[in-house]
Amino acid sequence: MPLGIVSNGQQVCGAKADFNGSICMCCEQSIFYNGECINVLQQFSEVKQQIEYSVQNLGDYISQMHSKRQMQLIQQNFSLVSSLQYLHANFSKHLDSKFKSQIQQIENESESLMSRLSQNSSDNIQVLHTNLNQIQSEFNETALQFEKRLIQNASVLRNQLNFDVNQLQQRIGTDLLNSNQTILNNSVIIGQMMNQSKTQFNQKLNHSNLLLQNKINQSQLNFNNQLTNSTINQHRCETKPGSHGI
């Protein structure tokens, strides 16, 4: 049974210690620490429950953040594809309507000119062909510039999505690091309190810390696997046949 101490003839028993003459005595499974008896098993059990609760909450938080961000990425990607398809369709209709009207007008003028000419002039025919070729070239150039703008916009949006994913990974890494540091600090405090306990109790503490670290490692491994699967699924969605602009 652990005993207290006497300093300069004064008892230093805590409020929870039993006083017997000039000696402070603590009950079994308790130690005399900081002037009072402390139930070591109870203290360790409470700290262990707090750590397990913190680890569980961290795992739930990581899962929620991953699911939420994955849904946001899917919605943003779907919105991007829909927007590009809508712009491409409307621009194509606009170009078709505009240039078909001009081509029809030129063809009408060509037919009128040919009907008025008594002889076919090679020069006039060449001018007509040149005009038609110029219009076709302008149409192709405009379509090419629009396609380049679509590609640039898609690249900017893709870079933003990658940046958001990296930021999320960094925040999750910081949370894991802070959690590990908190667990380490708690382990040090528990170790200081357990220095006066028996060898059997130290073995139980080390075993519990090992199980707890395995849980943390397993949670981190599961999260990394989920993140890898999410990245693979996103890449498959981007390269699916029939998509436009990406």
Tab-separated table of C-alpha atoms in Angstrom:
chain	number	residue	atom	x	y	z
A	1	MET	CA	0.000	0.000	0.000
A	2	PRO	CA	1.669	3.313	-1.093
A	3	LEU	CA	2.446	5.753	1.700
A	4	GLY	CA	2.467	9.553	1.782
A	5	ILE	CA	5.258	11.714	3.157
A	6	VAL	CA	5.749	14.161	6.023
A	7	SER	CA	7.587	17.483	5.444
A	8	ASN	CA	8.944	19.514	8.397
A	9	GLY	CA	6.587	17.738	10.754
A	10	GLN	CA	3.533	18.761	8.667
A	11	GLN	CA	1.287	16.239	7.001
A	12	VAL	CA	0.940	16.696	3.237
A	13	CYS	CA	-1.991	14.334	2.843
A	14	GLY	CA	-4.583	15.308	0.250
A	15	ALA	CA	-8.274	15.573	0.885
A	16	LYS	CA	-8.795	12.023	-0.369
A	17	ALA	CA	-5.977	10.429	1.650
A	18	ASP	CA	-6.655	8.574	4.892
A	19	PHE	CA	-4.658	9.998	7.811
A	20	ASN	CA	-3.159	7.554	10.285
A	21	GLY	CA	-0.944	9.253	12.854
A	22	SER	CA	1.738	11.159	10.941
A	23	ILE	CA	1.644	8.979	7.799
A	24	CYS	CA	-0.603	9.395	4.743
A	25	MET	CA	-1.876	6.069	3.380
A	26	CYS	CA	-3.622	5.415	0.068
A	27	CYS	CA	-5.880	2.535	-0.844
A	28	GLU	CA	-4.963	-0.265	-3.237
A	29	GLN	CA	-4.798	0.635	-6.975
A	30	SER	CA	-3.985	4.230	-5.949
A	31	ILE	CA	-0.795	6.270	-5.714
A	32	PHE	CA	0.140	9.331	-3.658
A	33	TYR	CA	0.584	12.107	-6.256
A	34	ASN	CA	0.686	15.876	-5.728
A	35	GLY	CA	-0.545	15.659	-2.143
A	36	GLU	CA	-3.477	13.312	-2.675
A	37	CYS	CA	-4.374	9.728	-3.506
A	38	ILE	CA	-5.179	9.118	-7.170
A	39	ASN	CA	-6.953	6.050	-8.563
A	40	VAL	CA	-4.614	5.247	-11.443
A	41	LEU	CA	-6.863	2.732	-13.172
A	42	GLN	CA	-9.786	5.149	-13.163
A	43	GLN	CA	-7.630	8.015	-14.488
A	44	PHE	CA	-6.222	5.837	-17.257
A	45	SER	CA	-9.697	4.571	-18.213
A	46	GLU	CA	-11.045	8.137	-18.494
A	47	VAL	CA	-8.111	9.338	-20.605
A	48	LYS	CA	-8.335	6.239	-22.804
A	49	GLN	CA	-12.067	6.850	-23.409
A	50	GLN	CA	-11.359	10.473	-24.320
A	51	ILE	CA	-8.680	9.411	-26.814
A	52	GLU	CA	-10.896	6.739	-28.411
A	53	TYR	CA	-13.764	9.239	-28.636
A	54	SER	CA	-11.459	11.794	-30.304
A	55	VAL	CA	-10.215	9.197	-32.807
A	56	GLN	CA	-13.778	8.125	-33.639
A	57	ASN	CA	-14.882	11.732	-34.137
A	58	LEU	CA	-11.858	12.377	-36.357
A	59	GLY	CA	-12.686	9.337	-38.492
A	60	ASP	CA	-16.317	10.435	-38.851
A	61	TYR	CA	-15.210	13.979	-39.732
A	62	ILE	CA	-12.783	12.724	-42.385
A	63	SER	CA	-15.452	10.457	-43.920
A	64	GLN	CA	-18.015	13.295	-44.002
A	65	MET	CA	-15.553	15.756	-45.535
A	66	HIS	CA	-14.461	13.194	-48.148
A	67	SER	CA	-18.046	12.301	-49.131
A	68	LYS	CA	-19.080	15.963	-49.259
A	69	ARG	CA	-16.084	17.015	-51.351
A	70	GLN	CA	-16.471	14.027	-53.688
A	71	MET	CA	-20.117	14.985	-54.339
A	72	GLN	CA	-19.095	18.609	-54.961
A	73	LEU	CA	-16.444	17.519	-57.471
A	74	ILE	CA	-18.940	15.295	-59.304
A	75	GLN	CA	-21.522	18.106	-59.438
A	76	GLN	CA	-18.944	20.655	-60.607
A	77	ASN	CA	-17.658	18.306	-63.309
A	78	PHE	CA	-21.204	17.536	-64.494
A	79	SER	CA	-22.034	21.259	-64.537
A	80	LEU	CA	-18.863	21.998	-66.517
A	81	VAL	CA	-19.611	19.346	-69.141
A	82	SER	CA	-23.232	20.513	-69.440
A	83	SER	CA	-22.141	24.139	-69.840
A	84	LEU	CA	-19.591	23.280	-72.519
A	85	GLN	CA	-22.121	21.183	-74.416
A	86	TYR	CA	-24.682	23.989	-74.217
A	87	LEU	CA	-22.183	26.617	-75.426
A	88	HIS	CA	-20.949	24.382	-78.223
A	89	ALA	CA	-24.488	23.638	-79.448
A	90	ASN	CA	-25.640	27.270	-79.341
A	91	PHE	CA	-22.477	28.571	-80.991
A	92	SER	CA	-22.742	25.962	-83.737
A	93	LYS	CA	-26.344	26.972	-84.400
A	94	HIS	CA	-25.354	30.637	-84.478
A	95	LEU	CA	-22.504	30.033	-86.919
A	96	ASP	CA	-24.589	27.777	-89.124
A	97	SER	CA	-27.392	30.351	-89.317
A	98	LYS	CA	-25.036	33.278	-89.963
A	99	PHE	CA	-22.800	31.722	-92.598
A	100	LYS	CA	-25.535	29.744	-94.318
A	101	SER	CA	-27.357	33.033	-94.880
A	102	GLN	CA	-24.220	34.656	-96.335
A	103	ILE	CA	-23.429	31.646	-98.503
A	104	GLN	CA	-27.016	31.546	-99.770
A	105	GLN	CA	-26.845	35.252	-100.607
A	106	ILE	CA	-23.598	34.794	-102.539
A	107	GLU	CA	-24.989	31.789	-104.371
A	108	ASN	CA	-28.062	33.811	-105.360
A	109	GLU	CA	-25.864	36.639	-106.590
A	110	SER	CA	-23.739	34.157	-108.504
A	111	GLU	CA	-26.720	32.641	-110.233
A	112	SER	CA	-28.020	36.112	-111.148
A	113	LEU	CA	-24.635	37.109	-112.508
A	114	MET	CA	-24.264	33.918	-114.524
A	115	SER	CA	-27.689	34.397	-116.037
A	116	ARG	CA	-26.752	37.906	-117.224
A	117	LEU	CA	-23.453	36.884	-118.724
A	118	SER	CA	-23.524	35.673	-122.267
A	119	GLN	CA	-20.221	33.946	-121.841
A	120	ASN	CA	-18.660	32.341	-118.823
A	121	SER	CA	-15.848	34.499	-117.561
A	122	SER	CA	-13.076	32.571	-115.903
A	123	ASP	CA	-12.090	35.700	-113.974
A	124	ASN	CA	-15.567	36.150	-112.524
A	125	ILE	CA	-15.778	32.477	-111.587
A	126	GLN	CA	-12.392	32.731	-109.875
A	127	VAL	CA	-13.588	35.742	-107.860
A	128	LEU	CA	-16.664	33.845	-106.764
A	129	HIS	CA	-14.577	30.860	-105.706
A	130	THR	CA	-12.207	33.181	-103.853
A	131	ASN	CA	-15.091	34.763	-101.973
A	132	LEU	CA	-16.492	31.380	-101.064
A	133	ASN	CA	-13.074	30.157	-99.914
A	134	GLN	CA	-12.556	33.301	-97.849
A	135	ILE	CA	-15.897	32.857	-96.105
A	136	GLN	CA	-15.122	29.205	-95.424
A	137	SER	CA	-11.700	30.181	-94.055
A	138	GLU	CA	-13.244	32.804	-91.757
A	139	PHE	CA	-15.751	30.252	-90.542
A	140	ASN	CA	-13.001	27.724	-89.792
A	141	GLU	CA	-10.866	30.352	-88.015
A	142	THR	CA	-13.780	31.472	-85.846
A	143	ALA	CA	-14.620	27.883	-84.917
A	144	LEU	CA	-10.949	27.204	-84.102
A	145	GLN	CA	-10.712	30.255	-81.830
A	146	PHE	CA	-13.880	29.224	-80.014
A	147	GLU	CA	-12.548	25.709	-79.531
A	148	LYS	CA	-9.303	27.132	-78.087
A	149	ARG	CA	-11.269	29.260	-75.642
A	150	LEU	CA	-13.284	26.235	-74.552
A	151	ILE	CA	-10.084	24.263	-73.945
A	152	GLN	CA	-8.538	27.141	-71.975
A	153	ASN	CA	-11.649	27.520	-69.817
A	154	ALA	CA	-11.728	23.787	-69.146
A	155	SER	CA	-8.043	23.864	-68.166
A	156	VAL	CA	-8.615	26.744	-65.738
A	157	LEU	CA	-11.553	24.959	-64.122
A	158	ARG	CA	-9.595	21.693	-63.892
A	159	ASN	CA	-6.681	23.487	-62.209
A	160	GLN	CA	-9.075	25.049	-59.703
A	161	LEU	CA	-10.556	21.647	-58.899
A	162	ASN	CA	-7.062	20.190	-58.399
A	163	PHE	CA	-6.154	23.117	-56.126
A	164	ASP	CA	-9.291	22.556	-54.016
A	165	VAL	CA	-8.466	18.844	-53.707
A	166	ASN	CA	-4.896	19.654	-52.611
A	167	GLN	CA	-6.173	22.145	-50.026
A	168	LEU	CA	-8.547	19.514	-48.641
A	169	GLN	CA	-5.730	16.967	-48.409
A	170	GLN	CA	-3.526	19.468	-46.562
A	171	ARG	CA	-6.276	20.280	-44.051
A	172	ILE	CA	-6.922	16.585	-43.432
A	173	GLY	CA	-3.170	16.013	-42.987
A	174	THR	CA	-2.998	18.866	-40.458
A	175	ASP	CA	-5.946	17.421	-38.521
A	176	LEU	CA	-4.259	14.019	-38.402
A	177	LEU	CA	-0.971	15.575	-37.264
A	178	ASN	CA	-2.689	17.555	-34.499
A	179	SER	CA	-4.577	14.445	-33.396
A	180	ASN	CA	-1.360	12.411	-33.273
A	181	GLN	CA	0.350	15.156	-31.262
A	182	THR	CA	-2.570	15.277	-28.796
A	183	ILE	CA	-2.464	11.509	-28.405
A	184	LEU	CA	1.301	11.662	-27.882
A	185	ASN	CA	0.953	14.373	-25.215
A	186	ASN	CA	-1.740	12.379	-23.434
A	187	SER	CA	0.467	9.294	-23.547
A	188	VAL	CA	3.333	11.254	-21.940
A	189	ILE	CA	1.052	12.492	-19.134
A	190	ILE	CA	-0.243	8.984	-18.545
A	191	GLY	CA	3.321	7.654	-18.532
A	192	GLN	CA	4.344	10.198	-15.865
A	193	MET	CA	1.437	9.171	-13.651
A	194	MET	CA	2.148	5.466	-14.177
A	195	ASN	CA	5.868	5.609	-13.284
A	196	GLN	CA	5.026	4.466	-9.723
A	197	SER	CA	2.614	1.707	-10.735
A	198	LYS	CA	3.378	-2.003	-11.057
A	199	THR	CA	4.963	-3.712	-14.098
A	200	GLN	CA	1.688	-5.389	-15.019
A	201	PHE	CA	-0.097	-2.048	-15.288
A	202	ASN	CA	2.676	-0.634	-17.530
A	203	GLN	CA	2.269	-3.626	-19.852
A	204	LYS	CA	-1.494	-2.973	-20.122
A	205	LEU	CA	-0.846	0.701	-20.894
A	206	ASN	CA	1.672	-0.102	-23.654
A	207	HIS	CA	-0.711	-2.665	-25.142
A	208	SER	CA	-3.575	-0.146	-25.153
A	209	ASN	CA	-1.397	2.516	-26.823
A	210	LEU	CA	-0.378	-0.001	-29.501
A	211	LEU	CA	-4.016	-0.888	-30.262
A	212	LEU	CA	-4.898	2.785	-30.418
A	213	GLN	CA	-2.057	3.546	-32.852
A	214	ASN	CA	-3.182	0.615	-35.049
A	215	LYS	CA	-6.689	2.100	-35.161
A	216	ILE	CA	-5.273	5.454	-36.222
A	217	ASN	CA	-3.097	3.844	-38.907
A	218	GLN	CA	-6.054	1.803	-40.171
A	219	SER	CA	-8.260	4.911	-40.335
A	220	GLN	CA	-5.573	6.784	-42.270
A	221	LEU	CA	-5.075	3.817	-44.634
A	222	ASN	CA	-8.824	3.552	-45.292
A	223	PHE	CA	-9.003	7.263	-46.035
A	224	ASN	CA	-6.054	7.101	-48.449
A	225	ASN	CA	-7.726	4.169	-50.254
A	226	GLN	CA	-10.999	6.112	-50.524
A	227	LEU	CA	-9.189	9.175	-51.845
A	228	THR	CA	-7.317	7.070	-54.427
A	229	ASN	CA	-10.566	5.451	-55.612
A	230	SER	CA	-12.213	8.864	-55.857
A	231	THR	CA	-9.371	10.213	-58.009
A	232	ILE	CA	-9.567	7.162	-60.317
A	233	ASN	CA	-13.343	7.530	-60.694
A	234	GLN	CA	-13.010	11.233	-61.497
A	235	HIS	CA	-10.412	10.484	-64.175
A	236	ARG	CA	-12.704	7.877	-65.741
A	237	CYS	CA	-15.546	10.374	-65.804
A	238	GLU	CA	-13.348	12.963	-67.557
A	239	THR	CA	-12.209	10.506	-70.261
A	240	LYS	CA	-15.613	8.868	-70.870
A	241	PRO	CA	-16.467	8.686	-74.636
A	242	GLY	CA	-19.039	11.241	-75.718
A	243	SER	CA	-17.848	14.052	-73.404
A	244	HIS	CA	-17.214	17.476	-74.994
A	245	GLY	CA	-14.608	20.118	-74.194
A	246	ILE	CA	-12.503	17.989	-71.897
